[in-house]
CSV table of C-alpha atoms in Angstrom, one decimal:
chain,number,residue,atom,x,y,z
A,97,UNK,CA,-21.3,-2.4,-20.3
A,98,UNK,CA,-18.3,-1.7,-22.4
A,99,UNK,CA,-20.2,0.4,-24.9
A,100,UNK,CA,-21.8,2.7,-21.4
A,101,UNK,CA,-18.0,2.8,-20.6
A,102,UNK,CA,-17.1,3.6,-24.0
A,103,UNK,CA,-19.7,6.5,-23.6
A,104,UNK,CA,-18.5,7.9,-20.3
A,105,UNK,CA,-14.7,8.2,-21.3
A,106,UNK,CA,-15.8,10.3,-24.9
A,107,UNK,CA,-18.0,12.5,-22.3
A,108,UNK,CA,-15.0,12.9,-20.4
A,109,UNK,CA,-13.3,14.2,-23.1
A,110,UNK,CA,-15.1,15.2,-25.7
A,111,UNK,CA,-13.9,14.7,-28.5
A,112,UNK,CA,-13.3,11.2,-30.0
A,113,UNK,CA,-9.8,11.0,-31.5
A,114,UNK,CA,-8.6,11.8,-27.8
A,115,UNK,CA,-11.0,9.1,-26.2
A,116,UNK,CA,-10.4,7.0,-29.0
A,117,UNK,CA,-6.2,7.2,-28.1
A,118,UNK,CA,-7.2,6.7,-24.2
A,119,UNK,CA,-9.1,3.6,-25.3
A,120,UNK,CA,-6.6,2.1,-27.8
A,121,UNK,CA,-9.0,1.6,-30.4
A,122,UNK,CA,-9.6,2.9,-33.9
A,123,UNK,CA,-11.3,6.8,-34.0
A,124,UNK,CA,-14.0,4.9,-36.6
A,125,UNK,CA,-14.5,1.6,-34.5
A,126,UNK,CA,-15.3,3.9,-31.3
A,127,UNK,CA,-17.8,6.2,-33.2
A,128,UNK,CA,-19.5,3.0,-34.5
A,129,UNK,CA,-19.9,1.7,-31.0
A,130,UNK,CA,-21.2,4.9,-29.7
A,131,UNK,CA,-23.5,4.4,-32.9
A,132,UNK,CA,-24.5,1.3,-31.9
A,133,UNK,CA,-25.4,2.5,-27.7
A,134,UNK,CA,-27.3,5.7,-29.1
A,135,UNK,CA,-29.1,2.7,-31.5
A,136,UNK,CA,-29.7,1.0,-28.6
A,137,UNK,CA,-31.5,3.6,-26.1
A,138,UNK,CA,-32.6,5.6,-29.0
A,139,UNK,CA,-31.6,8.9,-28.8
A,140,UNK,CA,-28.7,10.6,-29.5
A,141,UNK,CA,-26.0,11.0,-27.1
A,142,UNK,CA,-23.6,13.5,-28.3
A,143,UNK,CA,-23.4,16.6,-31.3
A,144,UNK,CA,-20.8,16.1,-33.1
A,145,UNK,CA,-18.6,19.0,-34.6
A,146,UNK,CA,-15.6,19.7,-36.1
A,147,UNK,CA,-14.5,20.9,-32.7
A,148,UNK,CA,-15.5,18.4,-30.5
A,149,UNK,CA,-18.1,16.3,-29.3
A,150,UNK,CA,-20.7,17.8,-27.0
A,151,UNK,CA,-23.4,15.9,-24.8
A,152,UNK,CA,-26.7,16.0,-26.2
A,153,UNK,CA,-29.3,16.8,-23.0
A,154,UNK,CA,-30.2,13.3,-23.7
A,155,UNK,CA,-26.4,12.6,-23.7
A,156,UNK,CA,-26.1,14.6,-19.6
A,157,UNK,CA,-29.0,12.8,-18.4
A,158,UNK,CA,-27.7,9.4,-19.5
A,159,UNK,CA,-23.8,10.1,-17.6
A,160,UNK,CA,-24.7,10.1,-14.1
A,161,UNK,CA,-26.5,7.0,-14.4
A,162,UNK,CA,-23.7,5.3,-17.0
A,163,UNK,CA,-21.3,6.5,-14.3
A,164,UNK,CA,-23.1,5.0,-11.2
A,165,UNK,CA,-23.3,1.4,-13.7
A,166,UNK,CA,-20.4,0.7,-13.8
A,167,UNK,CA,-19.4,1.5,-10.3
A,168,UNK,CA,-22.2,-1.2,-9.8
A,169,UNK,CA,-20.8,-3.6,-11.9
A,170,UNK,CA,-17.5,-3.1,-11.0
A,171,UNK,CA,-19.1,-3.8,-7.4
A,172,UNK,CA,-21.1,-6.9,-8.5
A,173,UNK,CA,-17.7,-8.8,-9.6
A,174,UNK,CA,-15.8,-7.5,-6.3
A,175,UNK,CA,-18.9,-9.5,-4.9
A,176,UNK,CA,-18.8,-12.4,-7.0
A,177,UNK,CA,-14.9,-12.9,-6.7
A,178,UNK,CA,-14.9,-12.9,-2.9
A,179,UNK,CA,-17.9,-15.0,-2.0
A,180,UNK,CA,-16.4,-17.7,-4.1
A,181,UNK,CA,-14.0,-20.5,-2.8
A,182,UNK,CA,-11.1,-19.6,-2.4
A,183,UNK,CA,-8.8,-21.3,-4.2
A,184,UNK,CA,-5.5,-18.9,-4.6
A,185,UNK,CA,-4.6,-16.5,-1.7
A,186,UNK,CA,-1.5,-14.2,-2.0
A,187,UNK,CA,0.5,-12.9,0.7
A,188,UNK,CA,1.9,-9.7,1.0
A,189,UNK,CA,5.1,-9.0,2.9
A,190,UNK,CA,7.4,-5.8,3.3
A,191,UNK,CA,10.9,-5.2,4.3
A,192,UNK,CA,12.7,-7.8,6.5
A,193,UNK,CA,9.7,-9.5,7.8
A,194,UNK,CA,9.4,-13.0,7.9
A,195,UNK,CA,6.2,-15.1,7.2
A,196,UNK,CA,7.6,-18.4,6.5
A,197,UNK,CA,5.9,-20.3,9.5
A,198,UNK,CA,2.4,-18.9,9.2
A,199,UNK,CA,2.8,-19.2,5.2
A,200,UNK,CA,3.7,-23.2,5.9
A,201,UNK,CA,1.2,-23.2,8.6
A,202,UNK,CA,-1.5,-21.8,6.0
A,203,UNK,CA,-1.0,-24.6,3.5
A,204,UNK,CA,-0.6,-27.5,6.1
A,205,UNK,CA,-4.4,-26.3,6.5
A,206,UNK,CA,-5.6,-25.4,3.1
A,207,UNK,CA,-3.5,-28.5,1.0
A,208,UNK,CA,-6.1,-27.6,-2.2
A,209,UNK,CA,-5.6,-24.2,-2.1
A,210,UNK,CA,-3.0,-22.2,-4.2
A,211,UNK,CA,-0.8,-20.2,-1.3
A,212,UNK,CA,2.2,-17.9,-3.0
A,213,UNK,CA,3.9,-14.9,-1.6
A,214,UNK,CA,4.9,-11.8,-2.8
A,215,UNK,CA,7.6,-9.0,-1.3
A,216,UNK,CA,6.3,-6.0,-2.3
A,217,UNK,CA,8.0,-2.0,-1.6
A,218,UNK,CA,7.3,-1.0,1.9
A,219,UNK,CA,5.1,2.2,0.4
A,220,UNK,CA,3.0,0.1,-2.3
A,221,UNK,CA,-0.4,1.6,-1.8
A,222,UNK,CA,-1.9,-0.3,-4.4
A,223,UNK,CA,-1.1,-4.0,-3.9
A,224,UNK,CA,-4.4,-4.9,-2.0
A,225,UNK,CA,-6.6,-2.5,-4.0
A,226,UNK,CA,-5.3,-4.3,-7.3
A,227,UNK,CA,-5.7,-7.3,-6.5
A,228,UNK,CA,-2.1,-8.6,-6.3
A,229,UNK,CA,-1.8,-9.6,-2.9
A,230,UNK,CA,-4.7,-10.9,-0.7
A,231,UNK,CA,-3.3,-9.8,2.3
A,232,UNK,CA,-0.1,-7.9,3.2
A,233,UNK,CA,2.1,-8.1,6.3
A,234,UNK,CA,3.6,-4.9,7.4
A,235,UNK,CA,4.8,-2.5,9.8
A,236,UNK,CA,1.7,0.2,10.9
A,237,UNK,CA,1.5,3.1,10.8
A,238,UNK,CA,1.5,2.2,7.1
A,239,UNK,CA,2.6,4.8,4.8
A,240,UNK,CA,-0.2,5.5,2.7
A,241,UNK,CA,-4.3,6.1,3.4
A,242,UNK,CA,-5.6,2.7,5.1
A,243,UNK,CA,-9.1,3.8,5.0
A,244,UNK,CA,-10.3,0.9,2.3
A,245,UNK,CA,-8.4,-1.5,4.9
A,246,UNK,CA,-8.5,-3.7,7.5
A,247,UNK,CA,-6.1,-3.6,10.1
A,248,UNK,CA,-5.3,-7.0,12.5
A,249,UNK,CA,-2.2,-6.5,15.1
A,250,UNK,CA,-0.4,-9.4,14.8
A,251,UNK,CA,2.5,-8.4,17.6
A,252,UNK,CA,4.7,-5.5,18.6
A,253,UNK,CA,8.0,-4.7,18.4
A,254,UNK,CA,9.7,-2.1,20.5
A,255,UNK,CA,12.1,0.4,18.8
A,256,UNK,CA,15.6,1.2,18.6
A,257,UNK,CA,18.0,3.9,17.5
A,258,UNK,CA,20.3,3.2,14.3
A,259,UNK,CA,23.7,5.4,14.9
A,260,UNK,CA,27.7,5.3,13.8
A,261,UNK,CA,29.2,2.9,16.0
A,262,UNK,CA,31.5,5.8,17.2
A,263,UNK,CA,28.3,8.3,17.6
A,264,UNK,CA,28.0,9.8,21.6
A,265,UNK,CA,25.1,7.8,21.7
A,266,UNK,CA,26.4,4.1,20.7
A,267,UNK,CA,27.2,2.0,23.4
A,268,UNK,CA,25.1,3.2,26.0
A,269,UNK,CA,21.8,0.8,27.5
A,270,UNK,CA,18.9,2.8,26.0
A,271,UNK,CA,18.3,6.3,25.6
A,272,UNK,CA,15.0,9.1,25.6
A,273,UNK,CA,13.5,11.0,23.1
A,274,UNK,CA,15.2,14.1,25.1
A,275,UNK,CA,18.7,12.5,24.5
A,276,UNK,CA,18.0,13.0,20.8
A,277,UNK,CA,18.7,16.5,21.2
A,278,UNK,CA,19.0,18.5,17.6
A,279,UNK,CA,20.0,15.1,15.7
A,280,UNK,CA,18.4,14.7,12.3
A,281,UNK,CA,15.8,12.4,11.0
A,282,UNK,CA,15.1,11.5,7.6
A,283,UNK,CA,11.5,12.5,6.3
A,284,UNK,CA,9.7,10.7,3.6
A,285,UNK,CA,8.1,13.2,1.3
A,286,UNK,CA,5.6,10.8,-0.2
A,287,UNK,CA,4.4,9.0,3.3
A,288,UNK,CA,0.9,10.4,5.0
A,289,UNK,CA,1.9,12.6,8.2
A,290,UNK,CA,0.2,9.7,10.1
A,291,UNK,CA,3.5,7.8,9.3
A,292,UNK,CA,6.3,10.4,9.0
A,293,UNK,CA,5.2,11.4,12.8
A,294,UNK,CA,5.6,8.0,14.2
A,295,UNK,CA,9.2,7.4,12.6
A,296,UNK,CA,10.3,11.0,13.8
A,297,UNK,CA,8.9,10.7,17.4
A,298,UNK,CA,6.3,13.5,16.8
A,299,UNK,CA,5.2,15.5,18.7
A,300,UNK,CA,8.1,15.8,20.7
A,301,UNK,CA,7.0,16.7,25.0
A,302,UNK,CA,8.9,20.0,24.6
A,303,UNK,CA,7.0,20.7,21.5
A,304,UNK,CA,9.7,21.2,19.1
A,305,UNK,CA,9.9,19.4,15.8
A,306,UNK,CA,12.5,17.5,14.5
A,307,UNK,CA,15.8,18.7,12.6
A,308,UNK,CA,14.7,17.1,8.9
A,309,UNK,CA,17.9,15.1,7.5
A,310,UNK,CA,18.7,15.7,3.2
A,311,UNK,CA,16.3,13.9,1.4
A,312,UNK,CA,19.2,13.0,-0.7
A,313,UNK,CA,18.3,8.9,-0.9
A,314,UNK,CA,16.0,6.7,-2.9
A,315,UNK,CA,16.2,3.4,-0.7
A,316,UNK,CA,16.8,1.8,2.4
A,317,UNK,CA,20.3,1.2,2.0
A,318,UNK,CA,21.0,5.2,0.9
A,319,UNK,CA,19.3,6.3,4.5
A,320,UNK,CA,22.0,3.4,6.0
A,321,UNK,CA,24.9,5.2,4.2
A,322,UNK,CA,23.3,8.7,5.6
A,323,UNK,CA,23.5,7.1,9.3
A,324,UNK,CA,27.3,5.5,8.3
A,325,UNK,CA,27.8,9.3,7.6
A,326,UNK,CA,26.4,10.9,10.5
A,327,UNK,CA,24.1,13.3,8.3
A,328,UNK,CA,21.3,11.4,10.2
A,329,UNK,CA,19.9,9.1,12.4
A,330,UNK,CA,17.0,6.3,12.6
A,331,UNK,CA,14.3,5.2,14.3
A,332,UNK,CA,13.4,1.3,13.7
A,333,UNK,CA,11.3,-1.7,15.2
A,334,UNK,CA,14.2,-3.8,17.3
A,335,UNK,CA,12.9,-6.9,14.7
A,336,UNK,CA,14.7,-5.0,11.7
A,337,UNK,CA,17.7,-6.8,11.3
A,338,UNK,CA,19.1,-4.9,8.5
A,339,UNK,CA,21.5,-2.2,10.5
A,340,UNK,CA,23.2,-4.9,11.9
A,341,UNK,CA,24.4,-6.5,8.8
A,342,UNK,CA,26.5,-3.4,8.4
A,343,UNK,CA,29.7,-3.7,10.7
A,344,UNK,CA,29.7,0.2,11.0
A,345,UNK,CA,25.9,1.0,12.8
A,346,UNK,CA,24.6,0.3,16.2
A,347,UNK,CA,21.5,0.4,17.9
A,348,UNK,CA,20.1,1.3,21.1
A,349,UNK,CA,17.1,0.6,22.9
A,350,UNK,CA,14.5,4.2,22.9
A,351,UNK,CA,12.4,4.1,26.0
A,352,UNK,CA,9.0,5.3,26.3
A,353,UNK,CA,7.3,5.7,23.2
A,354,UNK,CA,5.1,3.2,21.9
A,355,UNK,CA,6.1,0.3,20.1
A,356,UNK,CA,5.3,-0.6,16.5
A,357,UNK,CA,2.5,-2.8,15.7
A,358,UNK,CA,3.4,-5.6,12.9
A,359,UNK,CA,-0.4,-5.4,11.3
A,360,UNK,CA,-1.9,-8.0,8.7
A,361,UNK,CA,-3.8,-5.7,6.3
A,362,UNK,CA,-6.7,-7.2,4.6
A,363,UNK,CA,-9.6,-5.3,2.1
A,364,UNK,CA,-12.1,-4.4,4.5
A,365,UNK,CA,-14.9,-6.0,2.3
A,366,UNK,CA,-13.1,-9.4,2.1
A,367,UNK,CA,-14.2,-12.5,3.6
A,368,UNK,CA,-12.3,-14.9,2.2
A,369,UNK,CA,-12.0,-17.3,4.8
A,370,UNK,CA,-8.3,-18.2,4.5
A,371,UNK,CA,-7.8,-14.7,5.8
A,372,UNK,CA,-9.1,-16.2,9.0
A,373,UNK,CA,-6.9,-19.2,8.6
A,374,UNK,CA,-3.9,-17.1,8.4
A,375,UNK,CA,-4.5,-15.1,11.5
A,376,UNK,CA,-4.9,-18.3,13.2
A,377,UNK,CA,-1.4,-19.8,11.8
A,378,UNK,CA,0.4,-16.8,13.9
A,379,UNK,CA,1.6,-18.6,16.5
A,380,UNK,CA,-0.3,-17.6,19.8
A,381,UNK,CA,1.8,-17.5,22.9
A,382,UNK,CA,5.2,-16.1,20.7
A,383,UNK,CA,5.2,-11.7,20.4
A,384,UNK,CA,7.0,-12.5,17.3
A,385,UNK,CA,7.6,-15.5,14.8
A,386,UNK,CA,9.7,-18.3,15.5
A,387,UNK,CA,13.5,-17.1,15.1
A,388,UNK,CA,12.5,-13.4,15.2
Protein backbone atom coordinates (compact mmCIF):
# COMPACT_ATOMS: atom_id res chain seq x y z
CA UNK A 1 0.00 0.00 0.00
CA UNK A 2 2.53 2.62 0.57
CA UNK A 3 4.48 1.94 -2.58
CA UNK A 4 0.59 2.29 -4.76
CA UNK A 5 0.48 5.53 -2.64
CA UNK A 6 3.96 6.43 -3.44
CA UNK A 7 2.79 5.88 -7.17
CA UNK A 8 -0.34 8.09 -7.04
CA UNK A 9 1.40 11.26 -5.47
CA UNK A 10 4.46 11.07 -8.41
CA UNK A 11 1.27 10.80 -10.99
CA UNK A 12 -0.04 13.66 -9.34
CA UNK A 13 2.88 15.52 -9.99
CA UNK A 14 4.92 14.28 -12.25
CA UNK A 15 8.01 14.62 -11.66
CA UNK A 16 9.90 13.11 -8.73
CA UNK A 17 11.98 15.62 -6.93
CA UNK A 18 8.56 17.47 -6.29
CA UNK A 19 6.76 14.19 -5.13
CA UNK A 20 9.78 13.21 -3.55
CA UNK A 21 9.76 16.88 -1.25
CA UNK A 22 5.79 16.18 -0.72
CA UNK A 23 6.75 12.79 0.67
CA UNK A 24 9.79 13.73 2.78
CA UNK A 25 11.90 11.17 1.47
CA UNK A 26 15.08 10.99 -0.62
CA UNK A 27 14.57 11.83 -4.74
CA UNK A 28 16.75 8.24 -5.10
CA UNK A 29 14.86 6.20 -2.26
CA UNK A 30 11.37 7.20 -3.94
CA UNK A 31 12.52 6.19 -7.54
CA UNK A 32 13.77 2.86 -6.05
CA UNK A 33 10.37 2.18 -4.61
CA UNK A 34 8.61 3.03 -7.72
CA UNK A 35 11.34 0.56 -9.09
CA UNK A 36 10.37 -1.88 -6.90
CA UNK A 37 5.99 -1.44 -7.60
CA UNK A 38 6.73 -1.39 -11.52
CA UNK A 39 9.00 -4.83 -10.42
CA UNK A 40 6.17 -5.95 -8.82
CA UNK A 41 3.16 -5.70 -11.49
CA UNK A 42 5.66 -5.85 -14.25
CA UNK A 43 5.36 -3.13 -16.38
CA UNK A 44 6.47 0.16 -16.38
CA UNK A 45 4.60 2.81 -14.91
CA UNK A 46 6.07 6.07 -15.79
CA UNK A 47 8.71 7.62 -18.77
CA UNK A 48 11.04 9.27 -17.35
CA UNK A 49 12.70 12.49 -18.85
CA UNK A 50 14.63 15.20 -18.07
CA UNK A 51 11.45 17.22 -17.86
CA UNK A 52 9.34 15.19 -15.90
CA UNK A 53 7.81 12.02 -15.43
CA UNK A 54 4.92 11.04 -17.61
CA UNK A 55 2.45 7.98 -17.14
CA UNK A 56 3.11 5.14 -19.25
CA UNK A 57 -0.57 3.77 -20.67
CA UNK A 58 0.23 1.07 -18.33
CA UNK A 59 1.06 3.72 -15.76
CA UNK A 60 -3.04 5.62 -16.59
CA UNK A 61 -4.63 2.33 -16.44
CA UNK A 62 -2.99 1.40 -13.06
CA UNK A 63 -4.15 5.22 -11.27
CA UNK A 64 -7.77 4.88 -11.10
CA UNK A 65 -7.56 1.65 -9.52
CA UNK A 66 -4.30 2.64 -7.11
CA UNK A 67 -6.61 5.60 -6.34
CA UNK A 68 -9.87 3.65 -5.50
CA UNK A 69 -7.17 1.16 -3.08
CA UNK A 70 -6.49 3.22 -0.98
CA UNK A 71 -9.79 4.83 -0.45
CA UNK A 72 -10.57 1.14 0.39
CA UNK A 73 -7.97 0.64 2.67
CA UNK A 74 -8.29 3.76 4.17
CA UNK A 75 -12.03 2.50 4.62
CA UNK A 76 -11.07 -1.00 5.88
CA UNK A 77 -9.25 0.62 9.03
CA UNK A 78 -12.14 3.30 9.59
CA UNK A 79 -14.00 -0.19 9.83
CA UNK A 80 -11.70 -1.98 11.87
CA UNK A 81 -11.16 0.95 14.51
CA UNK A 82 -14.91 1.37 15.11
CA UNK A 83 -16.15 -2.18 15.39
CA UNK A 84 -13.58 -2.70 18.09
CA UNK A 85 -14.12 -2.13 21.86
CA UNK A 86 -14.07 0.80 22.78
CA UNK A 87 -11.67 1.55 25.09
CA UNK A 88 -10.93 5.58 24.84
CA UNK A 89 -13.80 7.94 23.81
CA UNK A 90 -13.03 11.81 23.52
CA UNK A 91 -15.42 14.43 23.96
CA UNK A 92 -15.72 17.38 22.17
CA UNK A 93 -17.04 20.67 23.70
CA UNK A 94 -17.21 24.36 22.31
CA UNK A 95 -17.57 27.71 23.85
CA UNK A 96 -19.17 27.95 27.40
CA UNK A 97 -20.89 24.68 27.36
CA UNK A 98 -20.71 22.51 30.17
CA UNK A 99 -20.45 18.65 30.11
CA UNK A 100 -19.29 17.85 33.36
CA UNK A 101 -22.35 15.76 34.57
CA UNK A 102 -22.79 13.64 31.52
CA UNK A 103 -18.88 13.34 31.32
CA UNK A 104 -19.06 11.88 35.16
CA UNK A 105 -22.09 10.18 34.29
CA UNK A 106 -20.25 8.49 31.25
CA UNK A 107 -17.45 7.05 33.35
CA UNK A 108 -19.70 6.00 36.47
CA UNK A 109 -20.87 3.64 33.49
CA UNK A 110 -17.92 2.71 31.49
CA UNK A 111 -15.15 2.46 34.83
CA UNK A 112 -12.62 0.50 32.13
CA UNK A 113 -12.88 2.82 29.54
CA UNK A 114 -10.53 5.83 28.92
CA UNK A 115 -13.08 9.02 29.00
CA UNK A 116 -11.04 12.58 28.41
CA UNK A 117 -12.40 15.84 27.06
CA UNK A 118 -11.28 18.31 24.85
CA UNK A 119 -12.42 22.28 24.26
CA UNK A 120 -11.91 22.73 20.90
CA UNK A 121 -12.62 26.43 18.62
CA UNK A 122 -16.26 26.85 18.04
CA UNK A 123 -15.55 26.64 13.95
CA UNK A 124 -13.11 23.42 14.12
CA UNK A 125 -14.40 21.47 11.14
CA UNK A 126 -11.94 18.90 11.38
CA UNK A 127 -11.95 17.60 14.96
CA UNK A 128 -14.44 14.58 14.30
CA UNK A 129 -13.05 13.90 10.80
CA UNK A 130 -9.42 13.59 12.40
CA UNK A 131 -10.03 11.68 14.79
CA UNK A 132 -9.40 13.89 17.85
CA UNK A 133 -12.59 13.98 19.43
CA UNK A 134 -15.26 11.17 19.31
CA UNK A 135 -17.96 13.27 19.69
CA UNK A 136 -18.43 17.05 19.99
CA UNK A 137 -21.00 19.05 21.88
CA UNK A 138 -22.04 22.20 20.20
CA UNK A 139 -24.36 24.80 19.39
CA UNK A 140 -26.27 23.87 15.65
CA UNK A 141 -26.43 25.37 13.16
CA UNK A 142 -22.77 24.44 13.26
CA UNK A 143 -20.58 26.50 11.27
CA UNK A 144 -19.12 24.38 8.80
CA UNK A 145 -20.60 21.42 6.27
CA UNK A 146 -22.21 18.62 8.68
CA UNK A 147 -22.96 16.32 5.86
CA UNK A 148 -20.27 13.41 7.15
CA UNK A 149 -22.23 13.92 10.62
CA UNK A 150 -24.56 12.91 12.80
CA UNK A 151 -26.72 15.30 14.50
CA UNK A 152 -28.63 14.30 18.11
CA UNK A 153 -30.53 17.44 19.90
CA UNK A 154 -29.70 17.26 23.18
CA UNK A 155 -31.92 20.50 24.38
CA UNK A 156 -32.74 24.06 23.35
CA UNK A 157 -31.97 27.22 24.41
CA UNK A 158 -33.92 30.22 23.57
CA UNK A 159 -32.00 33.49 22.46
CA UNK A 160 -31.18 36.78 23.65
CA UNK A 161 -29.85 40.06 22.53
CA UNK A 162 -26.26 41.27 23.73
CA UNK A 163 -26.37 45.28 23.88
CA UNK A 164 -24.51 48.42 25.93
CA UNK A 165 -26.20 48.63 29.09
CA UNK A 166 -27.15 52.28 28.15
CA UNK A 167 -28.38 51.02 24.46
CA UNK A 168 -32.51 52.08 23.67
CA UNK A 169 -32.95 48.59 23.79
CA UNK A 170 -31.41 47.50 27.45
CA UNK A 171 -33.76 47.25 30.08
CA UNK A 172 -36.74 46.48 28.37
CA UNK A 173 -38.63 42.65 28.89
CA UNK A 174 -37.93 41.18 25.39
CA UNK A 175 -37.96 42.64 22.13
CA UNK A 176 -38.81 41.48 18.07
CA UNK A 177 -36.88 41.03 15.26
CA UNK A 178 -38.78 44.40 13.94
CA UNK A 179 -37.29 46.29 17.08
CA UNK A 180 -33.94 45.59 15.61
CA UNK A 181 -34.41 48.15 13.15
CA UNK A 182 -31.07 49.15 11.01
CA UNK A 183 -28.67 47.81 14.04
CA UNK A 184 -25.70 45.86 12.87
CA UNK A 185 -24.68 42.26 13.19
CA UNK A 186 -21.48 40.80 12.96
CA UNK A 187 -20.97 38.27 9.98
CA UNK A 188 -18.49 35.47 9.96
CA UNK A 189 -16.72 35.26 6.65
CA UNK A 190 -15.61 31.77 7.07
CA UNK A 191 -19.12 30.15 8.53
CA UNK A 192 -21.58 28.22 5.77
CA UNK A 193 -24.64 30.70 5.05
CA UNK A 194 -26.62 27.91 6.92
CA UNK A 195 -25.01 29.39 10.05
CA UNK A 196 -24.38 33.16 9.35
CA UNK A 197 -28.45 33.21 8.64
CA UNK A 198 -29.39 31.82 11.83
CA UNK A 199 -27.09 34.30 14.05
CA UNK A 200 -28.37 37.34 11.89
CA UNK A 201 -32.15 36.38 11.99
CA UNK A 202 -32.33 35.80 8.16
CA UNK A 203 -34.56 36.16 6.30
CA UNK A 204 -35.91 38.96 7.91
CA UNK A 205 -40.42 39.06 7.38
CA UNK A 206 -39.99 42.48 5.62
CA UNK A 207 -37.38 40.88 3.44
CA UNK A 208 -34.51 43.14 4.04
CA UNK A 209 -31.10 41.96 5.06
CA UNK A 210 -29.17 42.86 7.86
CA UNK A 211 -26.83 46.00 8.23
CA UNK A 212 -23.24 43.80 8.31
CA UNK A 213 -21.08 45.10 11.43
CA UNK A 214 -16.80 45.66 10.56
CA UNK A 215 -15.39 42.47 10.44
CA UNK A 216 -12.66 44.06 12.39
CA UNK A 217 -12.30 41.07 15.32
CA UNK A 218 -10.59 37.71 15.50
CA UNK A 219 -12.41 36.31 18.77
CA UNK A 220 -15.18 36.18 20.94
CA UNK A 221 -14.05 38.76 23.23
CA UNK A 222 -13.18 41.37 20.09
CA UNK A 223 -17.19 41.02 18.91
CA UNK A 224 -17.81 41.77 23.02
CA UNK A 225 -15.64 45.01 22.74
CA UNK A 226 -17.64 45.78 19.26
CA UNK A 227 -21.10 45.48 21.34
CA UNK A 228 -19.27 47.54 24.56
CA UNK A 229 -18.78 50.09 21.56
CA UNK A 230 -22.01 50.14 20.05
CA UNK A 231 -20.58 49.32 16.37
CA UNK A 232 -22.74 46.19 16.82
CA UNK A 233 -25.04 43.98 18.33
CA UNK A 234 -25.51 40.09 19.14
CA UNK A 235 -27.62 37.43 18.95
CA UNK A 236 -26.81 34.42 21.53
CA UNK A 237 -28.44 31.25 23.15
CA UNK A 238 -29.78 32.67 26.82
CA UNK A 239 -27.25 29.56 28.19
CA UNK A 240 -24.06 31.75 27.05
CA UNK A 241 -22.95 33.20 30.07
CA UNK A 242 -20.15 35.06 28.73
CA UNK A 243 -21.90 38.80 28.23
CA UNK A 244 -22.65 38.81 31.59
CA UNK A 245 -19.22 38.55 33.01
CA UNK A 246 -18.70 41.98 31.51
CA UNK A 247 -20.34 44.73 33.90
CA UNK A 248 -20.99 46.99 30.67
CA UNK A 249 -23.56 44.43 28.34
CA UNK A 250 -27.01 43.39 28.80
CA UNK A 251 -29.32 41.06 27.33
CA UNK A 252 -32.77 40.77 26.42
CA UNK A 253 -35.03 38.15 25.72
CA UNK A 254 -35.88 38.02 21.34
CA UNK A 255 -39.27 36.56 20.86
CA UNK A 256 -40.36 34.52 18.13
CA UNK A 257 -37.72 33.00 16.37
CA UNK A 258 -36.62 29.64 16.97
CA UNK A 259 -34.47 28.62 19.56
CA UNK A 260 -30.99 27.05 19.28
CA UNK A 261 -30.57 23.41 19.38
CA UNK A 262 -27.43 22.26 21.70
CA UNK A 263 -26.56 19.08 19.23
CA UNK A 264 -24.09 16.14 20.10
CA UNK A 265 -22.38 15.60 16.78
CA UNK A 266 -21.09 12.13 16.13
CA UNK A 267 -19.35 10.49 12.58
CA UNK A 268 -22.27 9.26 10.90
CA UNK A 269 -20.58 5.82 10.41
CA UNK A 270 -19.67 5.33 14.10
CA UNK A 271 -21.16 2.92 16.30
CA UNK A 272 -19.16 3.00 19.11
CA UNK A 273 -21.47 2.18 21.70
CA UNK A 274 -20.35 4.62 24.37
CA UNK A 275 -21.87 7.16 21.99
CA UNK A 276 -25.12 5.65 23.09
CA UNK A 277 -24.06 5.70 26.67
CA UNK A 278 -23.42 9.38 26.53
CA UNK A 279 -26.72 10.32 25.11
CA UNK A 280 -28.20 8.46 27.79
CA UNK A 281 -26.10 10.30 30.63
CA UNK A 282 -28.04 13.66 29.54
CA UNK A 283 -30.14 14.01 32.11
CA UNK A 284 -33.87 13.33 30.90
CA UNK A 285 -36.44 15.44 32.45
CA UNK A 286 -33.78 18.81 32.80
CA UNK A 287 -33.92 21.24 29.05
CA UNK A 288 -30.45 21.88 30.09
CA UNK A 289 -27.59 20.43 32.52
CA UNK A 290 -27.60 20.64 36.06
CA UNK A 291 -26.58 24.37 37.02
CA UNK A 292 -27.25 25.66 33.49
Amino acid sequence: MRLVGYFTVVAEHANFGRAAAVLHVAQPSLSRQIQRLEQHLGVRLFDRTPQGSQLTEAGRAFLPQAQALLQAADQAERTARDAATPREFTIGYVEDLVITHAVRQLRHRNPKARIRTRHLEWNDANALADRRVDAMVARAPLPFPTDRLRLTELWTESRVLVVPTDHRLAGKESVTVDDLGDEALPQCPNAVPQWNDFARMEPRPDGVAARSAPIDYESFEDKLDLVAEQRTVLILATGDRRPHLRPDLTTVPIEGIDPVRIVLATRTADTNPLITDFLNAWPADAPAPPGR
